């Protein structure tokens, strides 16, 4: 994004920047799914070592595991599909067949105009609700099986996933308000956002290496 905005500001690819900025939503969804899968595997392994665990608890665990994983998986699929669909509209349809929606819809609206007026709001609401439920599934799973999960420090792993995405989301809100106040053009807005993204990535790497997935702890446990 930074290279395109700084070196090729007049490139047609500039229209894809807004979609690229939404792509981390796919990372967030998949990473949250991976964290939940990790929690499930740890609880499954630790619970089989517990002599006090009975069959009723095993049945409850299997039911809760299934609904949690399926709920988060649905969010991953819909979120990925939404971003991919928007990328196809902007990067393929708008460039190579810009009159496609004119013929299909029988109106003077482009595909992006149709998407923004008829699909965008509803799809955003659906993904927001699914995101909320996915986070609830992870929270309740961690709370319900905390005694099995305390050894892997689940809180840091969860915030390692949500932290960077939440920070950059609020960063986008602040930049958007500043852009409206100071009348920045779209290239300046996206360039500022992408540059700040580049600053947050090393911070995320340090957070993961020291708190979420500490290397020294892993080495010590393996020894």
Short mmCIF file of C-alpha atoms in Angstrom, two decimals:
data_model
loop_
_atom_site.label_atom_id
_atom_site.label_comp_id
_atom_site.label_asym_id
_atom_site.label_seq_id
_atom_site.Cartn_x
_atom_site.Cartn_y
_atom_site.Cartn_z
CA UNK A 1 0.00 0.00 0.00
CA UNK A 2 2.74 2.46 0.94
CA UNK A 3 4.70 1.75 -2.25
CA UNK A 4 1.63 2.21 -4.47
CA UNK A 5 0.49 5.39 -2.74
CA UNK A 6 3.96 6.94 -2.63
CA UNK A 7 5.44 5.88 -5.96
CA UNK A 8 2.38 5.28 -8.16
CA UNK A 9 -0.37 7.65 -6.95
CA UNK A 10 -1.95 7.76 -10.44
CA UNK A 11 -2.02 3.99 -10.91
CA UNK A 12 -5.40 2.28 -11.49
CA UNK A 13 -4.47 -0.06 -8.62
CA UNK A 14 -5.13 2.87 -6.27
CA UNK A 15 -8.81 1.89 -6.32
CA UNK A 16 -7.90 -1.40 -4.61
CA UNK A 17 -6.24 0.23 -1.61
CA UNK A 18 -9.50 0.45 0.34
CA UNK A 19 -10.03 -3.29 -0.17
CA UNK A 20 -6.45 -4.09 0.85
CA UNK A 21 -7.00 -2.16 4.08
CA UNK A 22 -10.03 -4.35 4.84
CA UNK A 23 -8.01 -7.54 4.23
CA UNK A 24 -6.70 -7.70 7.85
CA UNK A 25 -10.27 -8.57 8.82
CA UNK A 26 -9.60 -11.96 7.23
CA UNK A 27 -6.45 -12.31 9.33
CA UNK A 28 -8.40 -11.45 12.48
CA UNK A 29 -11.10 -13.99 11.70
CA UNK A 30 -8.68 -16.78 10.83
CA UNK A 31 -6.40 -16.00 13.79
CA UNK A 32 -9.34 -16.10 16.20
CA UNK A 33 -10.39 -19.43 14.73
CA UNK A 34 -6.82 -20.72 15.22
CA UNK A 35 -6.79 -19.56 18.85
CA UNK A 36 -10.10 -21.33 19.52
CA UNK A 37 -8.78 -24.51 17.89
CA UNK A 38 -5.74 -24.29 20.17
CA UNK A 39 -7.97 -23.90 23.22
CA UNK A 40 -10.07 -26.90 22.16
CA UNK A 41 -7.04 -29.14 21.67
CA UNK A 42 -5.55 -28.15 25.03
CA UNK A 43 -8.82 -28.74 26.90
CA UNK A 44 -9.37 -32.03 25.09
CA UNK A 45 -5.88 -33.26 26.04
CA UNK A 46 -5.97 -32.01 29.64
CA UNK A 47 -9.49 -33.26 30.34
CA UNK A 48 -8.52 -36.83 29.45
CA UNK A 49 -5.92 -36.65 32.21
CA UNK A 50 -8.51 -35.58 34.79
CA UNK A 51 -9.68 -38.63 36.79
CA UNK A 52 -12.71 -36.71 38.13
CA UNK A 53 -14.16 -35.95 34.71
CA UNK A 54 -17.32 -37.97 33.87
CA UNK A 55 -19.18 -38.76 30.64
CA UNK A 56 -21.74 -35.99 31.07
CA UNK A 57 -18.95 -33.43 31.10
CA UNK A 58 -17.48 -35.03 27.97
CA UNK A 59 -20.84 -34.70 26.24
CA UNK A 60 -21.17 -31.05 27.24
CA UNK A 61 -17.64 -30.35 26.05
CA UNK A 62 -18.28 -31.91 22.65
CA UNK A 63 -21.50 -29.91 22.17
CA UNK A 64 -19.94 -26.62 23.24
CA UNK A 65 -16.84 -27.33 21.14
CA UNK A 66 -18.91 -27.97 18.04
CA UNK A 67 -21.11 -24.88 18.30
CA UNK A 68 -18.12 -22.66 19.14
CA UNK A 69 -15.96 -23.84 16.26
CA UNK A 70 -18.82 -23.79 13.75
CA UNK A 71 -19.81 -20.27 14.81
CA UNK A 72 -16.28 -18.92 14.41
CA UNK A 73 -15.80 -20.86 11.17
CA UNK A 74 -18.95 -19.29 9.69
CA UNK A 75 -17.57 -15.83 10.47
CA UNK A 76 -14.27 -16.71 8.76
CA UNK A 77 -16.04 -17.93 5.61
CA UNK A 78 -18.42 -14.97 5.29
CA UNK A 79 -15.74 -12.38 6.14
CA UNK A 80 -13.31 -13.87 3.61
CA UNK A 81 -16.04 -14.11 0.98
CA UNK A 82 -17.11 -10.49 1.53
CA UNK A 83 -13.58 -9.11 1.08
CA UNK A 84 -12.90 -11.38 -1.92
CA UNK A 85 -16.19 -10.35 -3.57
CA UNK A 86 -15.39 -6.67 -3.12
CA UNK A 87 -11.86 -7.23 -4.45
CA UNK A 88 -13.29 -8.90 -7.58
CA UNK A 89 -15.72 -6.03 -8.14
CA UNK A 90 -13.02 -3.36 -7.83
CA UNK A 91 -10.05 -5.19 -9.32
CA UNK A 92 -11.63 -7.29 -12.07
CA UNK A 93 -15.16 -6.19 -12.97
CA UNK A 94 -14.55 -2.43 -12.71
CA UNK A 95 -11.36 -2.70 -14.81
CA UNK A 96 -12.14 -5.31 -17.45
CA UNK A 97 -15.96 -5.34 -17.73
CA UNK A 98 -17.13 -1.99 -16.31
CA UNK A 99 -20.50 -2.20 -18.08
CA UNK A 100 -21.39 -5.65 -16.72
CA UNK A 101 -23.85 -4.41 -14.10
CA UNK A 102 -25.44 -2.01 -16.58
CA UNK A 103 -26.55 -5.01 -18.64
CA UNK A 104 -27.43 -7.30 -15.72
CA UNK A 105 -29.34 -4.74 -13.63
CA UNK A 106 -30.71 -2.70 -16.49
CA UNK A 107 -29.77 0.55 -14.76
CA UNK A 108 -27.07 3.19 -15.04
CA UNK A 109 -25.40 2.05 -11.81
CA UNK A 110 -21.91 0.58 -11.79
CA UNK A 111 -21.23 -2.64 -9.88
CA UNK A 112 -19.59 -0.72 -7.04
CA UNK A 113 -22.53 1.68 -6.77
CA UNK A 114 -24.91 -1.30 -6.68
CA UNK A 115 -22.75 -3.00 -4.04
CA UNK A 116 -22.56 0.10 -1.81
CA UNK A 117 -26.31 0.78 -2.04
CA UNK A 118 -27.74 -2.76 -1.89
CA UNK A 119 -25.20 -5.09 -0.28
CA UNK A 120 -22.60 -3.23 1.76
CA UNK A 121 -24.72 -2.19 4.76
CA UNK A 122 -26.45 -5.57 5.14
CA UNK A 123 -23.20 -7.50 4.75
CA UNK A 124 -21.43 -5.25 7.26
CA UNK A 125 -24.22 -5.86 9.78
CA UNK A 126 -24.05 -9.63 9.27
CA UNK A 127 -20.26 -9.77 9.66
CA UNK A 128 -20.44 -7.53 12.74
CA UNK A 129 -22.98 -9.84 14.40
CA UNK A 130 -20.96 -12.93 13.50
CA UNK A 131 -17.81 -11.27 14.83
CA UNK A 132 -19.59 -10.50 18.11
CA UNK A 133 -20.80 -14.09 18.48
CA UNK A 134 -17.35 -15.45 17.59
CA UNK A 135 -15.70 -13.35 20.30
CA UNK A 136 -18.38 -14.48 22.79
CA UNK A 137 -17.73 -18.13 21.90
CA UNK A 138 -14.01 -17.71 22.60
CA UNK A 139 -14.63 -15.79 25.83
CA UNK A 140 -17.15 -18.32 27.18
CA UNK A 141 -15.00 -21.27 26.15
CA UNK A 142 -12.02 -19.78 27.99
CA UNK A 143 -14.16 -18.97 31.04
CA UNK A 144 -15.75 -22.43 31.12
CA UNK A 145 -12.48 -24.35 30.89
CA UNK A 146 -10.11 -21.92 32.56
CA UNK A 147 -8.75 -24.58 34.91
CA UNK A 148 -7.47 -26.55 31.90
CA UNK A 149 -6.20 -23.51 29.97
CA UNK A 150 -4.30 -21.57 32.64
CA UNK A 151 -1.01 -23.21 31.66
CA UNK A 152 -0.97 -21.64 28.17
CA UNK A 153 -1.98 -18.11 29.31
CA UNK A 154 -5.03 -17.81 27.02
CA UNK A 155 -5.67 -14.11 27.70
CA UNK A 156 -2.42 -13.01 26.05
CA UNK A 157 -3.06 -15.20 23.02
CA UNK A 158 -6.55 -13.73 22.58
CA UNK A 159 -5.34 -10.14 22.91
CA UNK A 160 -2.49 -10.89 20.55
CA UNK A 161 -5.15 -11.52 17.91
CA UNK A 162 -7.63 -8.77 18.81
CA UNK A 163 -5.21 -6.09 19.95
CA UNK A 164 -3.65 -5.04 16.66
CA UNK A 165 -6.95 -5.19 14.76
CA UNK A 166 -8.81 -3.16 17.37
CA UNK A 167 -6.03 -0.55 17.51
CA UNK A 168 -5.93 -0.15 13.75
CA UNK A 169 -9.75 0.01 13.58
CA UNK A 170 -9.87 2.94 16.01
CA UNK A 171 -6.87 4.40 14.23
CA UNK A 172 -8.94 4.42 11.02
CA UNK A 173 -11.80 6.18 12.80
CA UNK A 174 -9.47 8.89 14.11
CA UNK A 175 -7.80 9.38 10.71
CA UNK A 176 -11.21 9.58 9.01
CA UNK A 177 -12.34 12.30 11.41
CA UNK A 178 -9.09 14.23 10.93
CA UNK A 179 -9.43 13.88 7.17
CA UNK A 180 -12.92 15.36 7.29
CA UNK A 181 -11.77 18.18 9.54
CA UNK A 182 -8.66 19.11 7.54
CA UNK A 183 -9.97 18.13 4.07
CA UNK A 184 -7.32 15.52 3.29
CA UNK A 185 -7.55 13.73 -0.05
CA UNK A 186 -8.07 9.96 -0.16
CA UNK A 187 -4.41 9.23 -1.01
CA UNK A 188 -3.18 11.10 2.08
CA UNK A 189 -5.71 9.31 4.26
CA UNK A 190 -4.72 5.85 3.03
CA UNK A 191 -1.00 6.67 3.13
CA UNK A 192 -1.17 7.81 6.77
CA UNK A 193 -3.16 4.72 7.72
CA UNK A 194 -0.74 2.35 5.96
CA UNK A 195 2.35 4.01 7.46
CA UNK A 196 0.92 3.66 10.96
CA UNK A 197 0.11 0.03 10.14
CA UNK A 198 3.79 -0.48 9.40
CA UNK A 199 4.63 0.88 12.87
CA UNK A 200 2.16 -1.43 14.63
CA UNK A 201 3.40 -4.64 12.98
CA UNK A 202 6.76 -4.75 14.86
CA UNK A 203 4.87 -4.03 18.08
CA UNK A 204 2.61 -7.01 17.37
CA UNK A 205 5.64 -9.22 16.67
CA UNK A 206 7.25 -8.19 19.99
CA UNK A 207 3.98 -8.80 21.85
CA UNK A 208 3.66 -12.29 20.37
CA UNK A 209 7.29 -13.18 21.05
CA UNK A 210 7.31 -11.99 24.67
CA UNK A 211 3.78 -12.54 26.01
CA UNK A 212 1.48 -14.52 23.72
CA UNK A 213 3.97 -17.16 22.54
CA UNK A 214 7.15 -16.62 24.60
CA UNK A 215 10.15 -18.40 23.13
CA UNK A 216 12.01 -18.78 26.43
CA UNK A 217 9.03 -20.43 28.12
CA UNK A 218 8.68 -22.89 25.25
CA UNK A 219 12.36 -23.77 25.42
CA UNK A 220 12.24 -24.20 29.20
CA UNK A 221 9.17 -26.43 29.02
CA UNK A 222 10.71 -28.58 26.30
CA UNK A 223 13.90 -29.01 28.32
#
